Short mmCIF file of C-alpha atoms in Angstrom, two decimals:
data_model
loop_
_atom_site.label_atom_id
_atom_site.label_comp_id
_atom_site.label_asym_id
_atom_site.label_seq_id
_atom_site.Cartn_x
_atom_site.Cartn_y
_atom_site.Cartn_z
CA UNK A 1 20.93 3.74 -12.77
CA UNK A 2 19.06 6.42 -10.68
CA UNK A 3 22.29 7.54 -9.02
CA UNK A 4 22.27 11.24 -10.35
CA UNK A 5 18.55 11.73 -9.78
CA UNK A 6 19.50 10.59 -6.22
CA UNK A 7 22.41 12.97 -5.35
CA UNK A 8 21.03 15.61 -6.76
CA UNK A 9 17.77 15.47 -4.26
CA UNK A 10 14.98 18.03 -4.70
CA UNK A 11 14.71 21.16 -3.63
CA UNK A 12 12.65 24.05 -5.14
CA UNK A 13 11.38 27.26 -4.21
CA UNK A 14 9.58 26.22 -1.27
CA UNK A 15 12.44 24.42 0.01
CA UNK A 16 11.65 20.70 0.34
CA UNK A 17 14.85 19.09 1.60
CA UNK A 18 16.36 16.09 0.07
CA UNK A 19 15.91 12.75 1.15
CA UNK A 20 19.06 12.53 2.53
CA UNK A 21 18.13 14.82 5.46
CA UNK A 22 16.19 12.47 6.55
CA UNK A 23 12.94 13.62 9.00
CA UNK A 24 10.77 12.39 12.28
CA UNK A 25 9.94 8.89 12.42
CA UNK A 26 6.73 7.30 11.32
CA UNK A 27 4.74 7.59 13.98
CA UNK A 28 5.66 10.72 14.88
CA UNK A 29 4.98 11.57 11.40
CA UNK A 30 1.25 10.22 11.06
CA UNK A 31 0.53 11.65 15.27
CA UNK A 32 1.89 15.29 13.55
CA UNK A 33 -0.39 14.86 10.02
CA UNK A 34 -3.53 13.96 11.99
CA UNK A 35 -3.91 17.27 13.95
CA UNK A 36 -3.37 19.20 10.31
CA UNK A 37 -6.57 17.10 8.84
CA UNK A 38 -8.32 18.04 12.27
CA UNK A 39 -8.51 14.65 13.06
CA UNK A 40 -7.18 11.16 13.87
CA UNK A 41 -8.08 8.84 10.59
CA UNK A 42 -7.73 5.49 12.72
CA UNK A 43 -11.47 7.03 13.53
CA UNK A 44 -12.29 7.16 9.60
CA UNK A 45 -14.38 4.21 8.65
CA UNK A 46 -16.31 4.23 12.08
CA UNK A 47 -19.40 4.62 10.78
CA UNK A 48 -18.91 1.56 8.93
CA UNK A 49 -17.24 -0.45 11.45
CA UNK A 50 -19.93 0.19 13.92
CA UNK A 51 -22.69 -0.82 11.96
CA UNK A 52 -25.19 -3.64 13.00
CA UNK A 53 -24.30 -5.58 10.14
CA UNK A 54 -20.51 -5.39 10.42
CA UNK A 55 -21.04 -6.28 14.33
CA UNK A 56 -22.89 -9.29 13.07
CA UNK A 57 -19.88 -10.47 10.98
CA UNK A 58 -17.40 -9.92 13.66
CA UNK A 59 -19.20 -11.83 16.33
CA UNK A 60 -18.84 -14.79 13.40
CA UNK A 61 -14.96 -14.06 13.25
CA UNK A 62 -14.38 -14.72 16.87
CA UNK A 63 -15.62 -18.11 16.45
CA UNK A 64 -12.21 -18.78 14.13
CA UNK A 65 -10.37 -17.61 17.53
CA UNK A 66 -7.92 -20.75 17.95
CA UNK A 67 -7.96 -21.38 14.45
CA UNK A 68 -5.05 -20.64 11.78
CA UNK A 69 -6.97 -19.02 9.45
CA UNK A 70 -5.21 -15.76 7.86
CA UNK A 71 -8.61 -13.59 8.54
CA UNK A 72 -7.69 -13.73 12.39
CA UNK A 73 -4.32 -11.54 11.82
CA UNK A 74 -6.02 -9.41 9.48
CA UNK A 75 -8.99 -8.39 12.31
CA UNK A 76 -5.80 -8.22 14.56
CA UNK A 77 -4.52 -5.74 12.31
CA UNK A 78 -7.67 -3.80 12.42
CA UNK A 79 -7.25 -3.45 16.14
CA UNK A 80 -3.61 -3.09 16.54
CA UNK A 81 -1.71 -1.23 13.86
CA UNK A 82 1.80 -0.66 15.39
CA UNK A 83 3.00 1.07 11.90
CA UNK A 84 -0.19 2.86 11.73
CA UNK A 85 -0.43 1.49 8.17
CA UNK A 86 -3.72 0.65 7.64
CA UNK A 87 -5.43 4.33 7.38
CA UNK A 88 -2.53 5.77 5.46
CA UNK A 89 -3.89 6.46 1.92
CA UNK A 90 -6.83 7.88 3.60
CA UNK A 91 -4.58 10.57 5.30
CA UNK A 92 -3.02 11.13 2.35
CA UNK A 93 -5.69 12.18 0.91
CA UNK A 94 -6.47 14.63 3.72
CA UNK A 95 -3.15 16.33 3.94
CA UNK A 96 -2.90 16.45 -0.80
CA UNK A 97 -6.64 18.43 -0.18
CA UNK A 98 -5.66 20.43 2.48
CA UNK A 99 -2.46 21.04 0.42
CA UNK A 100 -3.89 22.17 -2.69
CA UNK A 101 -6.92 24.31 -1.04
CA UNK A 102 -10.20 25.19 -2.95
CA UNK A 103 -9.72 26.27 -6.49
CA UNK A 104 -11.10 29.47 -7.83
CA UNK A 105 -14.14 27.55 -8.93
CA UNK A 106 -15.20 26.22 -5.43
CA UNK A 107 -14.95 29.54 -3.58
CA UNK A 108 -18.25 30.06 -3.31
CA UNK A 109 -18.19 26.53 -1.26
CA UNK A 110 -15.93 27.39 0.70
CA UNK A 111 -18.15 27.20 4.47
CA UNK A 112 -18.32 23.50 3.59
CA UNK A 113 -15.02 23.32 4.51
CA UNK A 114 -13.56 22.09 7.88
CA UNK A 115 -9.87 22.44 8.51
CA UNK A 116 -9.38 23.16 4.88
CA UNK A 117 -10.82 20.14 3.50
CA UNK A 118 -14.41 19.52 1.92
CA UNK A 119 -16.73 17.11 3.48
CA UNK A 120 -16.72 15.16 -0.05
CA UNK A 121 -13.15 14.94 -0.04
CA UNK A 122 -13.22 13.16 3.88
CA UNK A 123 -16.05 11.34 2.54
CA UNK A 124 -13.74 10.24 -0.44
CA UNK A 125 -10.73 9.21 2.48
CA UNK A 126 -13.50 7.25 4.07
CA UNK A 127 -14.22 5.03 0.64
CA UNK A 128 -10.68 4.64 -0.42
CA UNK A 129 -10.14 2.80 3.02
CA UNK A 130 -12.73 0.69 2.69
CA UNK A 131 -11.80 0.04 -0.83
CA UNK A 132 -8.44 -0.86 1.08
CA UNK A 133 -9.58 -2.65 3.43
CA UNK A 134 -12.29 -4.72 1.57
CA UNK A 135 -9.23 -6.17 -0.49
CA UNK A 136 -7.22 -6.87 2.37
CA UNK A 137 -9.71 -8.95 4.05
CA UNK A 138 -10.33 -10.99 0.54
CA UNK A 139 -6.64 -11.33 0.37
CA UNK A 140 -7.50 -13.06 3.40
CA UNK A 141 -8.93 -16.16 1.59
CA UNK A 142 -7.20 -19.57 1.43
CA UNK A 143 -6.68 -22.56 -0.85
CA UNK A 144 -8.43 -25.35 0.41
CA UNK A 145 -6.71 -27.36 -1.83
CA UNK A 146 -3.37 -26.15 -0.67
CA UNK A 147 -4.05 -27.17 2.80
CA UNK A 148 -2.20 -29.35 5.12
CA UNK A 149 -3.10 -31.55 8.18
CA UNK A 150 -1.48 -28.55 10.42
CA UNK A 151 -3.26 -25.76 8.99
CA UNK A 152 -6.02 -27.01 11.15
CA UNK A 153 -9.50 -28.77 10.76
CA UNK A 154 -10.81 -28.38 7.39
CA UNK A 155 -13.94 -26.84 8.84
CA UNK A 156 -12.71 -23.92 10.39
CA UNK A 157 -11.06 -23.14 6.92
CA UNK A 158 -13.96 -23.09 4.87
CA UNK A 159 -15.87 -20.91 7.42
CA UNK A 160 -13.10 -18.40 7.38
CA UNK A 161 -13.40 -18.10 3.85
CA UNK A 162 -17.03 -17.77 3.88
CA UNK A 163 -16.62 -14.65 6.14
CA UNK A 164 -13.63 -12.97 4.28
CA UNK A 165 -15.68 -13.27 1.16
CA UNK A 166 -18.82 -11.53 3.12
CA UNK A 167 -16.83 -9.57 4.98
CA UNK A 168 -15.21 -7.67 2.28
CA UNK A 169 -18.02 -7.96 0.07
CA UNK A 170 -20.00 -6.12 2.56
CA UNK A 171 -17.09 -3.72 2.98
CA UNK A 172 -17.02 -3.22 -0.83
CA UNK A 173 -20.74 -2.81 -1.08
CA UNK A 174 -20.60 0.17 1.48
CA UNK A 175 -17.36 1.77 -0.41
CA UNK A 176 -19.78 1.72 -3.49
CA UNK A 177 -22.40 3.38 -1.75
CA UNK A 178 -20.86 6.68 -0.50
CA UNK A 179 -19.14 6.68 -3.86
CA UNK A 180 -22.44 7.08 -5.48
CA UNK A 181 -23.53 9.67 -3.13
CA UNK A 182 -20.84 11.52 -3.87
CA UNK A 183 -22.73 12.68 -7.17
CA UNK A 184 -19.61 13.53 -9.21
CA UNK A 185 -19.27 11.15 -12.80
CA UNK A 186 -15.57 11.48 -13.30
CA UNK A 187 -14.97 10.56 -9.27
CA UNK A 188 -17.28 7.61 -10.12
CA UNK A 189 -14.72 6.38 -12.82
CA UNK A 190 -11.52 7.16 -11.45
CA UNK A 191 -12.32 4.98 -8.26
CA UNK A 192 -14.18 2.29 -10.64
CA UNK A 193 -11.13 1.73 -12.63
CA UNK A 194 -8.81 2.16 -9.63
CA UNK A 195 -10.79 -1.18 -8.29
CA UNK A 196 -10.24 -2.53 -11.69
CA UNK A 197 -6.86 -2.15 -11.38
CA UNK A 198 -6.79 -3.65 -7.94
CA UNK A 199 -8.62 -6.94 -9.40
CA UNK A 200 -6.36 -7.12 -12.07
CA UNK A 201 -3.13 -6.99 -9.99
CA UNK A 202 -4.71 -9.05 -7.23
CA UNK A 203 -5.74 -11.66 -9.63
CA UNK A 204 -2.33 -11.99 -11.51
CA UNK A 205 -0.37 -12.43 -8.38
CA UNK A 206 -3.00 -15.18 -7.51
CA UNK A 207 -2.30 -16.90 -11.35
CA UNK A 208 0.80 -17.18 -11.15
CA UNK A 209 1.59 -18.40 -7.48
CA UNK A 210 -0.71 -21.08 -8.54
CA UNK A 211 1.00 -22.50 -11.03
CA UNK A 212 3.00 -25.56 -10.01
CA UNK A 213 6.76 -25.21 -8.42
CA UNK A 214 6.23 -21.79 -9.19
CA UNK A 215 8.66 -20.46 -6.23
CA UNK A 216 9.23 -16.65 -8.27
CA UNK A 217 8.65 -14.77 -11.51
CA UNK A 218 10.60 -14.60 -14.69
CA UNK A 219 9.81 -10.93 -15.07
CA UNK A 220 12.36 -7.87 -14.57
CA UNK A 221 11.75 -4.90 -12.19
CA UNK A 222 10.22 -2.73 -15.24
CA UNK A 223 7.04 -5.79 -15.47
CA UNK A 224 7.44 -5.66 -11.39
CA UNK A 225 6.61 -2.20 -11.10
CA UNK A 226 3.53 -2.39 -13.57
CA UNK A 227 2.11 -5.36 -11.55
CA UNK A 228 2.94 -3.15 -8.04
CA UNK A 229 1.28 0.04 -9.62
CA UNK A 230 -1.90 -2.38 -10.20
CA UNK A 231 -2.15 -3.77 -6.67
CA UNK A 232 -0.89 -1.32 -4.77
CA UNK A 233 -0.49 2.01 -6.20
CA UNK A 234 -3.43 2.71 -8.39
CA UNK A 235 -6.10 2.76 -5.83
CA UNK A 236 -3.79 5.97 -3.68
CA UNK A 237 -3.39 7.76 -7.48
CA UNK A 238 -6.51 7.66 -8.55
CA UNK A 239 -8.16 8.75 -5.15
CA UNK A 240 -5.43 11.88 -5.01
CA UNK A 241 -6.49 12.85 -8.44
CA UNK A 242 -10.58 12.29 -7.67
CA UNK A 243 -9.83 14.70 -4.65
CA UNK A 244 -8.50 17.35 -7.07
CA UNK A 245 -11.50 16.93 -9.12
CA UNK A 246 -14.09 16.89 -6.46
CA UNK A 247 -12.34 20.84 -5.45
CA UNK A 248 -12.71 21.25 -9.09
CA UNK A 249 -8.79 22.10 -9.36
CA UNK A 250 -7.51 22.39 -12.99
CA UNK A 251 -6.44 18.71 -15.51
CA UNK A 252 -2.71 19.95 -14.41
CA UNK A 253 -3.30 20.11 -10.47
CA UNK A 254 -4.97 16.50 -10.67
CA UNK A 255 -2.25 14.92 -12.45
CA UNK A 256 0.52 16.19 -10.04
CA UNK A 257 -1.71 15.15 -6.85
CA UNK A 258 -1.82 11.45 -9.25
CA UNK A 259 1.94 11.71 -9.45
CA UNK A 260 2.32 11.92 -5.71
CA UNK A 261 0.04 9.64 -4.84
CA UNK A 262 2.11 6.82 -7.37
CA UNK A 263 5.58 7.41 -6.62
CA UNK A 264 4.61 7.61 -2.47
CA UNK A 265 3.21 4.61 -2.80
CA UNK A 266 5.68 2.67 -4.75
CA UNK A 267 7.97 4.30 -2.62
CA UNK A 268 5.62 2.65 0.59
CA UNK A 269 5.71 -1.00 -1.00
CA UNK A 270 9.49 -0.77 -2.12
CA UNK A 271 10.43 0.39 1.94
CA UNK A 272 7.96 -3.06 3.06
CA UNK A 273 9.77 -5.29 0.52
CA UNK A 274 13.09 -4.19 2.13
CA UNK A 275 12.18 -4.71 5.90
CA UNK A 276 13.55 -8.54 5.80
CA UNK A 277 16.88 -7.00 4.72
CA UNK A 278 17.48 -4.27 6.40
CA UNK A 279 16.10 -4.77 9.68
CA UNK A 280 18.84 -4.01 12.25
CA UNK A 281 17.60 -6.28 15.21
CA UNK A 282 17.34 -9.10 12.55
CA UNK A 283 18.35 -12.11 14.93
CA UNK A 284 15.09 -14.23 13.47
CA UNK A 285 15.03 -14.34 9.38
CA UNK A 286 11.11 -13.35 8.25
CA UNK A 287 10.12 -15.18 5.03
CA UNK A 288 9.81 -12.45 2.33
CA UNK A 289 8.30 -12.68 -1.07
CA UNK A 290 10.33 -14.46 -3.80
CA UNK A 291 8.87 -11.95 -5.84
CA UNK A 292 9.67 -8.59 -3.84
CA UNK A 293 11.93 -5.56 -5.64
CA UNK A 294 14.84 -7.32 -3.83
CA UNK A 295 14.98 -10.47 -5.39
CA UNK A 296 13.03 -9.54 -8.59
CA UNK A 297 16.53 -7.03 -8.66
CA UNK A 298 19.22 -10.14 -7.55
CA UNK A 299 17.40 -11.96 -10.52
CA UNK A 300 17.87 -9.31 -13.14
CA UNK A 301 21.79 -9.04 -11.84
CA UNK A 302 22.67 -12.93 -11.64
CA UNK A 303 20.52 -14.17 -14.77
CA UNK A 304 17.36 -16.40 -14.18
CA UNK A 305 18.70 -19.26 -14.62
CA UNK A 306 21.70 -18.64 -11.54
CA UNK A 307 18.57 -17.32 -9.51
CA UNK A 308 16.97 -20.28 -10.34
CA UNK A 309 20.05 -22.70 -8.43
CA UNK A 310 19.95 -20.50 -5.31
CA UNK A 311 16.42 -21.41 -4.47
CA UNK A 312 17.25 -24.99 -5.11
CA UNK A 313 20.30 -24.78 -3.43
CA UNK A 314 18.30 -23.43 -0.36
CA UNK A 315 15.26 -25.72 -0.89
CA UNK A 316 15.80 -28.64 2.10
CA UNK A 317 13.06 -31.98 2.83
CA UNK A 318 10.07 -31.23 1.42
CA UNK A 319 10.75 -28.51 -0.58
CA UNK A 320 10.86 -26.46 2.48
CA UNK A 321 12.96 -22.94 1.69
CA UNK A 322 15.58 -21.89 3.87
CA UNK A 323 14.99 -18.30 3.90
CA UNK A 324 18.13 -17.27 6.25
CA UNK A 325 20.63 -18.78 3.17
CA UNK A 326 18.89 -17.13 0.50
CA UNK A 327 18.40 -13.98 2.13
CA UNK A 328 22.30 -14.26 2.63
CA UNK A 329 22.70 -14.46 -1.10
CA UNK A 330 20.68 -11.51 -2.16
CA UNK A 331 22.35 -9.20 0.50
CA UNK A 332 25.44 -10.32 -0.84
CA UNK A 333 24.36 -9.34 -4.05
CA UNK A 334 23.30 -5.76 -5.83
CA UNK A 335 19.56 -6.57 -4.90
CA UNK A 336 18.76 -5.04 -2.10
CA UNK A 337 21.00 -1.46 -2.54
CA UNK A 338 19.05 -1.13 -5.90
CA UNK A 339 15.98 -1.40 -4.16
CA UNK A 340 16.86 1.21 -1.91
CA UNK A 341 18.32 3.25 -5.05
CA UNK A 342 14.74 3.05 -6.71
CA UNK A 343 12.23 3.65 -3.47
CA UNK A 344 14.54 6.89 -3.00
CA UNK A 345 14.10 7.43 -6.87
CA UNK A 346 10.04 7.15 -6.28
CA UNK A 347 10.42 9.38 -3.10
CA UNK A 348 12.33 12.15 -4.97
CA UNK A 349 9.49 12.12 -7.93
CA UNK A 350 7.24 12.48 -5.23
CA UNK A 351 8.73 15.23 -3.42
CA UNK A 352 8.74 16.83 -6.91
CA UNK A 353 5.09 16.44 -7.54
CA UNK A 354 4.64 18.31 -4.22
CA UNK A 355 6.58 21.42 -5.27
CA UNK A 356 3.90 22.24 -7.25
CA UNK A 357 1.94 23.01 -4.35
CA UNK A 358 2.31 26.07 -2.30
CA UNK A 359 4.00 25.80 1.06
CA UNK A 360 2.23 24.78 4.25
CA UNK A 361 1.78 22.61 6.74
CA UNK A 362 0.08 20.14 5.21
CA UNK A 363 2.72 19.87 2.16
CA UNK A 364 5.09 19.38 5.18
CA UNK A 365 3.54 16.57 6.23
CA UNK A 366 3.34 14.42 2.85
CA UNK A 367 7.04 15.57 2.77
CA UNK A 368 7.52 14.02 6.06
CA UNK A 369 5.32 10.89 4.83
CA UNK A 370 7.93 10.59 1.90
CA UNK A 371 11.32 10.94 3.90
CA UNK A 372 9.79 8.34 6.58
CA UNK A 373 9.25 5.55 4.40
CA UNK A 374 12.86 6.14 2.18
CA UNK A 375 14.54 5.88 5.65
CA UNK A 376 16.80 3.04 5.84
CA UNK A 377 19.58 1.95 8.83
#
């Protein structure tokens, strides 16, 4: 399906290699992309995260310390971030303003600049990540209905919730703040509907894993990749394109800075769908989605209805899924090399949103970003 867009790679006249070359590992790749923005992003929401307030509500948190509640590895997250995950979109929107540079319009502006950036657009890294984050830590919320004796005492659950909803509301509330400050109408909408989007996706996942013995979805890869632009892509778009905007670059330099910000990050969710599968040192099996690229792909090649059989097939006392067997299944299957076919399809369309930019360091570096996360063993 995307086989010739694939072998034929991208390169243009700045030279962007194809994927196949691969590049630097991850971390090396976010260490290198830090010193071009002028500096490290895990330092981006600090502000925020040092507020009285936010202290307040993480002295509450360590009271669910011995508890199962999902809010705990979230916070754990915050402090230890071995993929250096959690600040990404912000430094992505670093490195796509440093890329693209002032526009004739904003030359006059140009001593607000530090390392080639604006202070509006940093500001703008900072909101998207607490936009981020926020969601994260609401994601974070469980169904007491769904519980069971050895999720713990029903006591600790409720409280947990109580703080991921404050939590991220407060978060949220902040987010909307600087946005506002930021004094630009258009900036105000993109990253309005971007949150939009975010509830939207958020809240469709949530319908339909409520619905009874509803193990996966009867929708095809082209309905997947709507629902993943939703919750996971439109938020790093739309903040690529407001940066644009708030440099006052032209409708044509926004929309390619949208386009890498899209593919990237499809590219980013397709790579974390594929982890359980390709893993080398995979002597444990992880659960993984019933709904991730891989087996939304094995269902579109074996019919619903065969799909359907495996997961009984694999379903033991209890309804409890054995994950090894039907992991087994969709390796054995097409599933898993088409995923890697389409996140290197994603990664090419963004490498070909960045030739539009001219060549530096910092169009390197989102290169780099790209080749690191359509890396596979």
């Amino acid at each position: 399906m995307w086989g010739a867009l694939l072998r034929r790679g991208v390169r243009g006249a700045g030279g962007l290699r194809c994927l196949s070359s691969g590049g630097p590992p991850w971390s090396q790749v976010v260490s290198e992309a830090e010193k071009i923005v002028g500096y490290p992003t895990s330092f981006m929401s600090l502000r925020c995260l040092l507020s009285d307030e936010l202290s307040n509500i993480a002295m509450q948190v360590r009271k669910l310390v011995g508890t199962k509640h999902p809010l705990l590895d979230t916070a754990r997250g915050f402090v230890y971030d071995s993929r250096n995950n959690l600040q990404m979109r912000g430094l992505v929107i670093l490195l796509i303003s440093k890329a693209a540079g002032p526009s004739t319009a904003e030359l006059s502006f140009q001593h607000d600049m530090v390392s080639g950036i604006y202070s509006s657009q940093r500001s703008l890294a900072e909101i998207t990540e607490l936009i981020h984050t926020a969601f994260l830590v609401h994601r974070g919320i469980v169904n007491i209905g769904e519980l069971k004796s050895c999720d713990g005492p029903l006591k600790d659950m409720q409280f947990g919730n109580k703080m991921a909803v404050l939590s991220g509301d407060f978060l949220l509330a902040n987010a909307c703040t600087s946005l506002a400050q930021l004094q630009n109408t258009k900036v105000v909408e993109l990253i309005s509907s971007a949150i939009g989007d975010l509830v939207q996706g958020i809240y469709y996942e949530n319908s339909k894993s409520s619905e009874e013995n509803c193990l996966t979805d009867d929708i095809g890869i082209s309905r997947w990749k709507e629902q993943v632009f939703l919750s996971h892509s439109a938020l790093l778009a739309k903040s690529c394109q407001a940066a644009m905007e708030l440099a006052k670059h032209s409708t044509e330099i926004q929309d390619t800075a949208f386009q890498y910000g899209k593919h990237m990050s499809m590219s980013h969710k397709l790579h974390s769908d594929l982890q359980p599968f390709v893993r080398e040192s995979s002597s444990d099996t992880i659960a993984f989605s019933l709904n991730s690229a891989p087996a939304i792909l094995h269902q579109e090649f074996r019919g619903r209805e065969a799909w359907l059989k495996q997961i009984r097939e694999a379903q033991g006392k209890g309804n409890i899924v054995d994950y090894k067997k039907l992991q087994e299944a969709i390796k054995a299957g097409k599933g898993v090399t088409s995923a890697i076919d389409l996140c290197r399809c994603h990664g090419n369309r963004a490498l070909a949103a960045l030739e539009r930019f001219p060549p530096s360091e910092a169009r390197d570096a989102l290169a780099n970003i790209v080749y690191a996360v359509t890396r596979f063993p």
